[in-house]
Short mmCIF file of C-alpha atoms and ligand atoms in Angstrom, two decimals:
data_model
loop_
_atom_site.label_atom_id
_atom_site.label_comp_id
_atom_site.label_asym_id
_atom_site.label_seq_id
_atom_site.Cartn_x
_atom_site.Cartn_y
_atom_site.Cartn_z
CA MET A 947 23.42 46.06 -10.11
CA THR A 948 21.96 43.06 -9.02
CA GLN A 949 19.64 43.04 -5.88
CA PRO A 950 21.26 40.41 -3.89
CA LEU A 951 17.97 40.19 -1.65
CA LEU A 952 15.84 39.52 -4.85
CA GLU A 953 17.89 37.11 -6.34
CA SER A 954 18.17 34.88 -3.03
CA GLU A 955 14.31 34.83 -3.04
CA LEU A 956 14.29 33.94 -6.73
CA GLU A 957 16.95 31.32 -6.78
CA PRO A 958 16.11 27.82 -4.94
CA ARG A 959 18.23 27.21 -2.82
CA TYR A 960 19.23 23.76 -1.69
CA LEU A 961 19.28 21.43 1.26
CA TYR A 962 21.31 17.96 1.24
CA VAL A 963 20.09 15.70 4.31
CA HIS A 964 21.99 12.94 5.71
CA THR A 965 20.60 10.66 8.59
CA PHE A 966 22.04 8.03 10.61
CA GLY A 967 20.24 6.19 13.15
CA CYS A 968 16.67 4.55 13.76
CA GLN A 969 13.65 5.26 12.04
CA MET A 970 12.55 8.28 14.29
CA ASN A 971 15.60 10.04 13.42
CA GLU A 972 14.21 9.52 9.46
CA TYR A 973 10.91 10.49 10.40
CA ASP A 974 12.68 14.15 11.80
CA SER A 975 14.27 14.36 8.53
CA LEU A 976 11.29 14.09 6.52
CA ARG A 977 9.88 16.77 8.80
CA VAL A 978 12.68 18.98 8.18
CA GLN A 979 12.58 18.70 4.30
CA ARG A 980 8.96 19.90 5.03
CA ILE A 981 9.60 22.32 6.91
CA LEU A 982 12.58 23.74 5.13
CA ALA A 983 10.60 23.28 1.48
CA ALA A 984 8.30 25.84 2.91
CA HIS A 985 11.57 28.47 3.47
CA GLY A 986 12.17 27.76 -0.07
CA TYR A 987 14.72 24.59 -0.21
CA LEU A 988 14.88 21.92 -2.64
CA VAL A 989 16.01 18.97 -1.35
CA THR A 990 19.53 17.60 -3.82
CA PRO A 991 21.20 14.38 -3.22
CA ASP A 992 24.50 16.22 -4.28
CA MET A 993 26.19 17.63 -1.17
CA VAL A 994 28.99 19.77 -3.11
CA SER A 995 25.86 22.08 -4.44
CA ALA A 996 24.24 22.31 -0.84
CA ASP A 997 23.43 25.68 0.57
CA VAL A 998 22.20 23.86 3.70
CA ILE A 999 23.54 20.42 5.17
CA PHE A 1000 21.63 18.81 7.37
CA LEU A 1001 22.88 15.98 9.73
CA ASN A 1002 20.57 13.93 11.72
CA THR A 1003 22.58 11.85 14.07
CA CYS A 1004 22.72 8.74 16.50
CA SER A 1005 24.32 7.99 19.61
CA VAL A 1006 23.40 4.65 20.51
CA ARG A 1007 26.37 2.73 20.32
CA GLU A 1008 30.13 4.30 20.51
CA LYS A 1009 30.59 3.48 16.45
CA ALA A 1010 27.23 5.22 15.14
CA GLU A 1011 28.84 8.10 17.16
CA GLN A 1012 31.98 7.81 15.92
CA LYS A 1013 30.33 7.79 12.19
CA VAL A 1014 28.89 11.23 12.76
CA HIS A 1015 32.50 12.58 13.94
CA SER A 1016 34.08 11.15 10.80
CA PHE A 1017 31.32 12.71 8.27
CA LEU A 1018 31.50 16.29 10.56
CA GLY A 1019 35.51 15.74 9.75
CA ARG A 1020 34.70 15.66 5.91
CA LEU A 1021 32.22 18.80 6.03
CA LYS A 1022 34.86 21.31 7.21
CA ARG A 1023 36.88 20.79 3.58
CA LEU A 1024 33.66 21.42 1.99
CA LYS A 1025 32.92 24.47 3.82
CA SER A 1026 36.21 26.13 3.30
CA HIS A 1027 35.53 26.12 -0.03
CA HIS A 1028 31.64 27.39 0.26
CA PRO A 1029 31.79 29.67 3.06
CA GLY A 1030 28.21 30.41 2.83
CA LEU A 1031 27.11 27.14 3.49
CA LYS A 1032 25.13 26.35 6.76
CA ILE A 1033 25.83 23.06 8.77
CA ILE A 1034 23.08 21.72 10.78
CA LEU A 1035 23.51 18.93 13.11
CA ALA A 1036 20.44 17.41 15.02
CA GLY A 1037 19.23 14.24 16.92
CA CYS A 1038 20.83 12.31 19.47
CA VAL A 1039 24.56 13.28 19.42
CA ALA A 1040 23.43 17.09 19.23
CA GLN A 1041 21.17 16.48 22.69
CA GLN A 1042 24.42 14.43 24.36
CA LEU A 1043 26.85 17.34 23.34
CA GLY A 1044 24.89 20.53 22.67
CA ASN A 1045 27.25 23.15 22.92
CA LYS A 1046 30.50 21.40 23.20
CA LEU A 1047 29.82 20.50 19.43
CA LEU A 1048 30.19 24.25 18.41
CA LYS A 1049 33.38 24.49 20.56
CA ARG A 1050 34.77 21.49 18.82
CA PHE A 1051 33.67 21.94 15.25
CA ASP A 1052 33.80 25.48 14.13
CA HIS A 1053 32.32 24.70 10.61
CA LEU A 1054 29.01 24.03 12.28
CA ASP A 1055 26.28 26.40 12.42
CA LEU A 1056 23.25 25.23 14.41
CA VAL A 1057 23.28 22.27 16.71
CA LEU A 1058 19.31 21.32 17.44
CA GLY A 1059 18.47 18.51 20.37
CA THR A 1060 16.20 15.90 19.87
CA ARG A 1061 12.74 18.00 20.85
CA ALA A 1062 14.03 21.25 18.67
CA ILE A 1063 12.99 19.91 14.81
CA SER A 1064 9.91 22.22 14.46
CA ALA A 1065 12.35 25.11 15.48
CA VAL A 1066 14.62 24.41 12.38
CA GLY A 1067 13.28 27.04 9.76
CA ASP A 1068 13.23 29.96 12.33
CA LEU A 1069 16.75 29.15 13.57
CA LEU A 1070 18.05 28.83 10.07
CA GLU A 1071 17.02 31.90 9.24
CA LYS A 1072 18.32 33.58 12.33
CA ILE A 1073 21.41 32.50 11.86
CA GLN A 1074 21.68 33.71 8.52
CA GLN A 1075 20.70 36.92 9.04
CA THR A 1076 22.98 37.35 12.31
CA ASN A 1077 25.62 34.83 11.48
CA LYS A 1078 25.75 33.56 14.72
CA ARG A 1079 26.11 29.92 15.47
CA LEU A 1080 23.88 28.72 17.88
CA ALA A 1081 22.82 25.77 20.10
CA TYR A 1082 18.91 24.62 21.06
CA LEU A 1083 18.08 22.05 23.06
CA PRO A 1084 14.57 22.67 24.55
CA GLU A 1085 13.20 20.75 27.72
CA VAL A 1086 10.37 18.29 26.80
CA ASP A 1087 7.86 19.67 29.55
CA SER A 1088 7.39 23.17 27.88
CA MET A 1089 6.71 21.57 24.34
CA THR A 1090 3.15 21.23 22.72
CA PRO A 1091 2.47 17.80 20.79
CA ARG A 1092 2.68 20.02 17.64
CA GLU A 1093 6.20 21.02 18.35
CA LEU A 1094 7.28 17.58 19.30
CA PHE A 1095 5.70 15.54 16.56
CA THR A 1096 3.95 16.91 13.71
CA ALA A 1097 5.12 16.98 10.09
CA SER A 1098 2.44 18.04 7.39
CA PRO A 1099 3.02 15.41 4.83
CA ALA A 1100 4.15 16.88 0.97
CA ALA A 1101 1.96 16.71 -1.92
CA THR A 1102 2.97 13.17 -2.72
CA SER A 1103 3.91 10.71 -0.31
CA PRO A 1104 6.11 7.29 -0.32
CA VAL A 1105 3.78 3.95 -0.44
CA THR A 1106 5.19 3.02 3.22
CA ALA A 1107 5.40 6.44 5.55
CA PRO A 1108 6.87 6.32 8.95
CA VAL A 1109 4.36 8.73 11.51
CA THR A 1110 5.75 9.20 15.15
CA ILE A 1111 3.18 8.16 17.79
CA MET A 1112 5.40 8.64 20.97
CA GLN A 1113 8.78 9.34 21.96
CA GLY A 1114 11.70 9.08 24.95
CA CYS A 1115 11.84 5.77 27.47
CA ASN A 1116 11.22 5.25 30.78
CA ASN A 1117 13.05 1.70 31.04
CA PHE A 1118 16.49 2.80 31.63
CA CYS A 1119 18.19 -0.62 30.17
CA THR A 1120 21.63 -0.41 31.62
CA TYR A 1121 23.26 -0.08 28.32
CA CYS A 1122 21.29 2.20 26.75
CA ILE A 1123 21.75 5.93 26.29
CA VAL A 1124 18.34 6.55 24.55
CA PRO A 1125 16.40 7.66 28.05
CA TYR A 1126 18.89 10.38 28.49
CA VAL A 1127 19.11 11.76 24.60
CA ARG A 1128 15.23 11.23 23.95
CA GLY A 1129 13.82 12.16 27.37
CA ARG A 1130 11.15 10.49 29.17
CA GLU A 1131 8.03 9.30 27.35
CA ARG A 1132 5.81 11.76 25.83
CA SER A 1133 2.65 10.14 23.57
CA ARG A 1134 1.11 11.91 20.77
CA PRO A 1135 -2.69 12.54 20.74
CA SER A 1136 -4.50 10.25 18.65
CA ARG A 1137 -6.39 12.63 16.69
CA GLU A 1138 -3.23 14.09 15.31
CA ILE A 1139 -1.87 10.94 14.33
CA LEU A 1140 -5.16 10.05 12.64
CA ASP A 1141 -5.48 12.89 10.62
CA GLU A 1142 -1.82 12.64 9.90
CA ILE A 1143 -2.50 9.31 8.55
CA GLU A 1144 -5.35 10.50 6.67
CA LYS A 1145 -3.46 12.67 4.93
CA LEU A 1146 -1.18 10.35 4.03
CA THR A 1147 -3.33 8.09 2.50
CA SER A 1148 -4.81 11.13 0.55
CA CYS A 1149 -1.32 11.94 -1.02
CA GLY A 1150 -0.87 8.07 -1.90
CA THR A 1151 0.56 6.51 0.85
CA ARG A 1152 -0.65 2.84 1.31
CA GLU A 1153 1.26 1.42 4.44
CA VAL A 1154 2.04 3.55 7.73
CA LEU A 1155 5.00 2.62 10.25
CA LEU A 1156 3.91 3.59 13.85
CA LEU A 1157 7.12 4.75 15.60
CA GLY A 1158 8.17 4.86 19.53
CA GLN A 1159 11.05 3.52 21.33
CA ASN A 1160 8.48 1.76 23.50
CA VAL A 1161 5.26 1.84 21.55
CA ASN A 1162 3.54 -0.61 24.17
CA SER A 1163 3.16 2.46 26.92
CA TYR A 1164 1.62 4.49 24.62
CA GLY A 1165 -1.43 6.71 25.69
CA ARG A 1166 0.32 7.41 29.30
CA GLY A 1167 0.27 10.64 30.57
CA LEU A 1168 -2.43 11.53 27.74
CA GLU A 1169 -5.54 13.36 28.79
CA GLU A 1170 -7.67 11.27 26.59
CA LYS A 1171 -7.57 8.07 27.96
CA ILE A 1172 -6.37 5.47 24.99
CA SER A 1173 -4.17 2.34 24.98
CA PHE A 1174 -1.60 1.08 22.09
CA VAL A 1175 -4.19 -1.74 21.44
CA GLU A 1176 -7.22 0.89 21.28
CA LEU A 1177 -5.03 3.57 18.92
CA LEU A 1178 -4.68 0.06 16.69
CA HIS A 1179 -8.42 -0.92 16.33
CA ARG A 1180 -9.21 3.07 15.87
CA ILE A 1181 -6.55 3.11 12.71
CA GLN A 1182 -8.21 -0.12 11.85
CA GLU A 1183 -11.60 1.58 11.47
CA GLU A 1184 -10.57 4.98 10.71
CA THR A 1185 -8.29 5.14 7.90
CA ASP A 1186 -7.88 3.60 4.51
CA LEU A 1187 -4.43 2.44 5.22
CA LEU A 1188 -3.73 -1.14 3.26
CA ARG A 1189 -1.01 -1.97 5.84
CA LEU A 1190 0.01 -0.95 9.35
CA ARG A 1191 3.22 -1.93 11.15
CA PHE A 1192 4.92 -0.57 14.24
CA THR A 1193 8.16 -0.25 16.10
CA THR A 1194 9.77 -0.80 18.90
CA SER A 1195 7.76 -3.21 20.95
CA HIS A 1196 9.31 -3.99 24.86
CA PRO A 1197 8.83 -7.46 25.61
CA LYS A 1198 7.91 -7.11 29.25
CA ASP A 1199 4.69 -4.76 28.14
CA LEU A 1200 3.40 -7.21 25.37
CA THR A 1201 0.06 -7.71 26.46
CA ASP A 1202 -2.52 -11.08 25.25
CA GLU A 1203 -4.70 -7.92 24.09
CA LEU A 1204 -1.98 -6.87 21.67
CA ILE A 1205 -1.22 -10.29 20.81
CA ARG A 1206 -4.70 -10.78 19.78
CA CYS A 1207 -4.59 -7.79 17.19
CA PHE A 1208 -2.21 -9.57 14.76
CA ALA A 1209 -5.16 -12.24 14.37
CA ASP A 1210 -8.24 -9.64 14.71
CA LEU A 1211 -6.74 -6.59 12.93
CA PRO A 1212 -6.87 -7.33 8.74
CA VAL A 1213 -4.89 -3.75 8.55
CA LEU A 1214 -1.73 -4.96 11.00
CA CYS A 1215 0.93 -6.88 9.16
CA LYS A 1216 1.86 -9.98 10.66
CA TYR A 1217 5.34 -9.23 11.64
CA LEU A 1218 6.54 -7.93 15.26
CA HIS A 1219 10.31 -7.04 15.94
CA LEU A 1220 10.50 -7.75 19.67
CA PRO A 1221 14.34 -7.30 20.84
CA VAL A 1222 15.18 -10.21 23.13
CA GLN A 1223 18.95 -8.70 23.88
CA ALA A 1224 20.45 -11.57 25.61
CA GLY A 1225 19.11 -15.46 26.44
CA SER A 1226 20.84 -15.22 29.85
CA ASP A 1227 18.41 -14.50 32.64
CA ARG A 1228 21.28 -13.47 34.77
CA ILE A 1229 22.54 -10.90 31.61
CA LEU A 1230 19.14 -10.03 31.33
CA LYS A 1231 18.73 -8.82 34.87
CA ARG A 1232 22.12 -7.19 34.69
CA MET A 1233 20.63 -5.14 31.53
CA ASN A 1234 17.32 -4.54 33.51
CA ARG A 1235 15.05 -5.56 31.12
CA GLY A 1236 12.45 -6.63 33.26
CA TYR A 1237 11.72 -10.71 32.18
CA THR A 1238 13.51 -13.78 31.95
CA ALA A 1239 14.24 -15.78 28.49
CA GLY A 1240 11.46 -17.83 29.79
CA HIS A 1241 9.11 -15.37 29.99
CA TYR A 1242 10.05 -14.20 26.64
CA LEU A 1243 10.01 -17.50 24.98
CA GLU A 1244 5.97 -18.12 26.29
CA LYS A 1245 5.45 -14.65 24.73
CA ILE A 1246 6.71 -15.88 21.51
CA GLN A 1247 4.68 -19.12 21.90
CA ARG A 1248 1.36 -17.18 22.49
CA LEU A 1249 2.19 -14.99 19.19
CA ARG A 1250 2.55 -18.17 17.25
CA ASP A 1251 -0.54 -19.51 18.49
CA ALA A 1252 -2.64 -16.62 17.89
CA CYS A 1253 -0.85 -16.04 14.56
CA PRO A 1254 0.91 -19.00 13.14
CA GLU A 1255 2.52 -17.08 10.45
CA ILE A 1256 3.81 -14.14 12.33
CA GLY A 1257 7.42 -13.17 11.06
CA LEU A 1258 9.88 -12.49 14.15
CA SER A 1259 12.75 -10.25 14.20
CA SER A 1260 14.92 -9.27 17.26
CA ASP A 1261 18.35 -7.34 18.46
CA VAL A 1262 21.19 -8.88 20.58
CA ILE A 1263 23.61 -7.40 22.26
CA VAL A 1264 26.87 -9.59 22.68
CA GLY A 1265 29.81 -8.97 25.13
CA PHE A 1266 27.72 -7.18 27.74
CA PRO A 1267 29.79 -6.78 31.07
CA GLY A 1268 29.90 -9.92 32.65
CA GLU A 1269 28.81 -12.28 30.00
CA THR A 1270 30.41 -15.55 30.31
CA GLU A 1271 30.56 -18.18 27.56
CA GLU A 1272 27.52 -20.00 29.41
CA ASP A 1273 25.54 -17.07 28.72
CA PHE A 1274 26.52 -16.57 25.28
CA GLN A 1275 25.44 -19.97 24.71
CA GLN A 1276 22.37 -19.21 26.37
CA THR A 1277 21.99 -16.56 23.87
CA MET A 1278 22.89 -18.96 20.82
CA ASP A 1279 20.05 -21.67 22.00
CA LEU A 1280 17.84 -18.59 21.89
CA LEU A 1281 17.98 -18.04 18.71
CA LYS A 1282 17.67 -21.74 17.65
CA THR A 1283 14.59 -22.04 19.51
CA VAL A 1284 13.02 -18.96 18.37
CA GLN A 1285 14.28 -19.14 14.73
CA TYR A 1286 13.64 -15.29 14.05
CA ASP A 1287 13.43 -14.23 10.43
CA ASN A 1288 15.72 -11.61 10.83
CA LEU A 1289 18.05 -10.33 13.39
CA PHE A 1290 19.88 -7.26 14.16
CA SER A 1291 22.84 -8.02 16.41
CA PHE A 1292 25.62 -5.53 18.12
CA ARG A 1293 28.53 -5.66 19.90
CA TYR A 1294 28.15 -3.87 23.61
CA SER A 1295 29.72 -0.69 23.85
CA ASP A 1296 30.05 1.94 26.63
CA ARG A 1297 27.54 4.66 26.24
CA PRO A 1298 28.01 7.87 28.44
CA HIS A 1299 25.20 8.30 31.38
CA ALA A 1300 24.17 4.41 30.75
CA ARG A 1301 24.75 2.46 34.10
CA ALA A 1302 26.31 -0.40 32.82
CA ALA A 1303 29.23 1.80 31.59
CA ALA A 1304 30.58 1.86 34.95
CA PHE A 1305 30.19 -2.11 35.55
CA ASP A 1306 33.75 -3.49 36.45
CA ASP A 1307 33.51 -6.53 34.50
CA LYS A 1308 33.86 -5.66 30.79
CA LEU A 1309 34.99 -7.92 27.77
CA ASP A 1310 37.89 -7.81 25.77
CA GLU A 1311 36.85 -6.39 22.10
CA GLU A 1312 38.63 -9.48 20.53
CA THR A 1313 35.83 -11.95 22.57
CA LYS A 1314 32.89 -9.47 21.43
CA ALA A 1315 34.21 -9.83 18.04
CA ARG A 1316 34.12 -13.47 18.09
CA ARG A 1317 30.91 -14.13 19.63
CA LEU A 1318 29.31 -11.61 17.43
CA MET A 1319 30.84 -13.45 14.45
CA GLU A 1320 29.55 -16.66 15.71
CA LEU A 1321 26.11 -15.58 16.32
CA GLN A 1322 25.83 -13.95 12.96
CA ALA A 1323 26.93 -17.11 11.33
CA LEU A 1324 24.23 -19.06 13.26
CA GLN A 1325 21.59 -16.31 12.10
CA ALA A 1326 22.31 -16.03 8.42
CA ASP A 1327 21.73 -19.60 8.29
CA ILE A 1328 18.67 -19.55 9.95
CA THR A 1329 17.50 -16.66 7.89
CA LEU A 1330 18.59 -18.45 4.40
CA ARG A 1331 16.76 -21.35 5.30
CA LYS A 1332 13.73 -19.42 6.40
CA ASN A 1333 13.84 -17.66 2.91
CA GLU A 1334 14.31 -20.90 1.05
CA ALA A 1335 11.14 -22.55 2.73
CA GLU A 1336 9.25 -19.66 0.97
CA VAL A 1337 10.06 -20.83 -2.37
CA GLY A 1338 6.80 -21.90 -4.16
CA THR A 1339 4.51 -20.05 -1.83
CA LEU A 1340 1.98 -17.43 -2.69
CA ARG A 1341 2.71 -14.38 -0.79
CA GLU A 1342 0.84 -11.20 -0.60
CA ILE A 1343 3.31 -8.11 -1.34
CA LEU A 1344 2.56 -4.50 -1.06
CA VAL A 1345 4.76 -2.89 -4.49
CA GLU A 1346 6.69 -0.02 -3.25
CA GLY A 1347 8.29 0.89 -6.56
CA PRO A 1348 11.36 -0.06 -8.93
CA SER A 1349 14.14 -2.31 -7.36
CA LYS A 1350 17.38 -0.16 -5.74
CA THR A 1351 19.58 -2.66 -7.50
CA GLN A 1352 18.28 -3.86 -10.77
CA GLU A 1353 16.08 -1.04 -11.88
CA GLU A 1354 14.38 -3.55 -14.24
CA LEU A 1355 12.45 -5.07 -11.64
CA LEU A 1356 9.88 -3.72 -9.03
CA THR A 1357 10.23 -4.62 -5.17
CA GLY A 1358 7.62 -4.87 -2.24
CA ARG A 1359 7.34 -6.77 0.91
CA THR A 1360 5.62 -9.66 2.18
CA HIS A 1361 3.63 -9.14 5.44
CA GLN A 1362 6.90 -10.93 7.06
CA ASN A 1363 8.91 -8.15 5.79
CA ARG A 1364 10.71 -9.95 3.58
CA ILE A 1365 11.53 -8.00 0.37
CA VAL A 1366 10.42 -9.60 -3.10
CA HIS A 1367 11.68 -8.64 -6.46
CA PHE A 1368 9.86 -9.54 -9.44
CA GLU A 1369 9.23 -8.53 -12.92
CA SER A 1370 5.85 -6.80 -13.99
CA THR A 1371 4.26 -6.08 -17.18
CA ARG A 1372 2.36 -3.14 -15.81
CA PRO A 1373 2.60 -0.31 -13.30
CA CYS A 1374 1.62 -1.46 -9.79
CA THR A 1375 3.58 0.56 -7.05
CA GLY A 1376 1.50 0.90 -4.60
CA GLU A 1377 -1.02 -2.11 -4.97
CA LEU A 1378 -1.16 -5.29 -2.76
CA ILE A 1379 -0.34 -8.31 -5.15
CA THR A 1380 0.07 -11.73 -5.08
CA VAL A 1381 3.35 -12.96 -6.22
CA ARG A 1382 4.67 -16.62 -6.12
CA ILE A 1383 7.91 -16.77 -4.77
CA ARG A 1384 10.67 -18.51 -7.16
CA GLU A 1385 14.36 -17.75 -5.80
CA ALA A 1386 15.34 -17.30 -2.55
CA ALA A 1387 18.81 -15.31 -1.22
CA SER A 1388 20.29 -14.29 2.34
CA HIS A 1389 18.56 -11.13 1.87
CA SER A 1390 15.76 -11.16 -0.53
CA LEU A 1391 13.42 -13.21 -2.68
CA LYS A 1392 12.38 -13.35 -6.32
CA GLY A 1393 8.92 -13.64 -7.44
CA GLU A 1394 6.30 -13.46 -10.03
CA PRO A 1395 3.12 -12.25 -10.22
CA ALA A 1396 0.36 -15.00 -9.73
CA ALA A 1397 -2.01 -15.19 -12.41
N1 SAH B 2378 13.66 1.39 21.87
C1 SAH B 2378 14.31 -0.05 21.42
C2 SAH B 2378 15.86 0.23 20.80
C3 SAH B 2378 16.56 1.31 20.96
S1 SAH B 2378 18.02 0.81 20.41
C4 SAH B 2378 14.23 -1.02 22.20
O1 SAH B 2378 13.91 -0.97 23.21
O2 SAH B 2378 14.24 -2.26 21.78
C5 SAH B 2378 18.39 0.05 19.01
C6 SAH B 2378 19.35 -1.52 19.72
O3 SAH B 2378 20.56 -1.07 19.97
C7 SAH B 2378 18.65 -2.21 21.00
O4 SAH B 2378 17.79 -2.77 20.76
C8 SAH B 2378 20.21 -2.55 21.85
O5 SAH B 2378 19.96 -3.93 21.02
C9 SAH B 2378 21.06 -2.06 20.77
N2 SAH B 2378 21.90 -1.11 21.56
C10 SAH B 2378 21.49 -0.06 22.79
N3 SAH B 2378 22.54 0.45 23.50
C11 SAH B 2378 23.49 -0.36 23.08
C12 SAH B 2378 24.76 -0.33 23.54
N4 SAH B 2378 25.40 0.51 24.68
N5 SAH B 2378 25.91 -1.28 23.18
C13 SAH B 2378 25.26 -2.12 21.77
N6 SAH B 2378 24.45 -2.41 21.69
C14 SAH B 2378 23.53 -1.00 21.85
FE1 SF4 B 2379 16.95 1.67 25.75
FE2 SF4 B 2379 15.59 0.00 26.85
FE3 SF4 B 2379 14.50 2.06 26.22
FE4 SF4 B 2379 15.22 0.55 24.37
S1 SF4 B 2379 13.64 0.21 26.17
S2 SF4 B 2379 14.98 2.85 24.27
S3 SF4 B 2379 16.74 -0.48 24.80
S4 SF4 B 2379 16.32 1.87 27.53
FE1 F3S B 2380 20.13 6.67 17.56
FE2 F3S B 2380 18.48 8.49 18.78
FE3 F3S B 2380 17.47 6.26 17.46
S1 F3S B 2380 20.47 7.10 20.11
S2 F3S B 2380 18.62 4.42 17.95
S3 F3S B 2380 18.71 8.07 16.59
S4 F3S B 2380 16.67 7.38 19.40
#
C-alpha cells in the first residue's frame, strides 16, 4: 500500500501565482514564491496543474477590483474538478473585504491581508491539515520589519528586482483607498534594505527598483536617523548595483536635495515617475494633493535644470467629481507643457472609505470616457514624437534578456525607461551596453549595438 504522507513529501507540489496591481504586489508575490519554495512548492505557469493558487489582488480602482471577482469566478469551476486545490487570496482586496470573501466565495480557502505575507507557509500547512478556511489580517503595529518586508532572494535573481523600502501611506488623497488597505506608513531599517540588495547582486541582479507608496517620506518613525536621500547615497556607496530606480514619489515631498541626486549619483537612473493627477488647482485641492499646478511645474523645471536628460512620467485621473470642461483643459495644457515621456491615465471611480466617494457632483461615465480618450490621444502623440526624437542617438541600456514578443531579439531599457529591442551576436544579459537607436514605435525602440 502506498504511504500518502511519504508520497506527498517526495512528489513536487505546484504553485500557480497570479498578480494584479502595483509593483508592491509583485514584490509580495515574489516573497510568497520564496517562502513556499521552502515548503516544497515549485512554481508552475499552468493553473490547471496547480495544487495551490495564489491570487494577489488590487482594489485601487473599481475596474481592478472587478477583475479579481471575475478571476475568482473562473476558479470555482477549476476547484470543482480538483477538490484538493487550495486557493489563497491576498493583497488589497483581501485586506478590504477580509472574512466577507470567505462567506461570498466558498471555494476560497485562505484570505491574507496586506501584512500577512510572511505567514503564508505556516497558514497553508494549517488549512491543509485541518481542512478549515481562514482569514488572517494582522494589525501593522504588532509586526516586526522582517514580517512586514523580508524576502530572502532565490539562488538566481532577475536582472531587475524590486525591493520594498516602506509601505503604507499617510496622505489620504480623497479618491484613494490605499491608506485604508495598506495602513499607515512603515519604513524598513536601512541595514535590511542594504543586505537584501547585496544578496540580490550576488545572485545576478544589476538593477533595483525601490518601492513604497510614498518613498520620499522614507525613514520617518525609524529608530535610526535616515532620510530617503541618505538611503540613496548609502546604496550608491555600499553596493555593486549598476542601476537604481524608485517609485512612487509624491510631488509635495520632492526636495531639492532629492532633485540633486539625479545629477550627483551615477547609480540613479535619470528617470522620475511624479504623479500629478490633475492640472487644475481647484481639483488638486479637492483631491487633497497639497500642491498647485504652478508648484508642480516649478519642480519639473528644477528637475530639468539639474538633469536635462531626465525622463518623466506621471499618473492622471480624469472625471474627478466636479471636474468641469475647463478643469479638464487645464490637465491637457499641463501635459502639453510638461511633455511626459510616458503617462498612466485613469477614469475616476468611487472607492470604499475614500472621501471623494461621498462628494455629490459626480460626472457621468460618458463624459469621463470621452475625456480619457481625448487625453490618451494627446499623450500617445507626445510619446511617439519623443520616441522618434531618439532615432539616431546613442543610448546606454541595461540588457534584461530575450524580448517577450520576438525571441531572436534582446531587450533592455534606457535610463529614461524606454524599451529597446536589438539583435546581438553575443549573450550580454545583465550588461550595460551602448546602442544606436534606429527605429521608433509607440511603445518601444529598435537599435543596434554601437561598435
Ligand atoms: N502612491 C502612488 C500611487 C497609488 S495608486 C501615488 O501617490 O502616486 C496609482 C494611481 O491610481 C494613482 O496615482 C491614481 O492616478 C490612480 N487612482 C487611485 N485611486 C483612483 C480612483 N479612485 N479612481 C481612478 N484612479 C485612481
Ligand atoms: Fe493614494 Fe495619495 Fe497615498 Fe498615493 S499618496 S497612495 S494616491 S493616498
Ligand atoms: Fe493596488 Fe494595493 Fe498597489 S490597491 S495599486 S495593489 S497598494
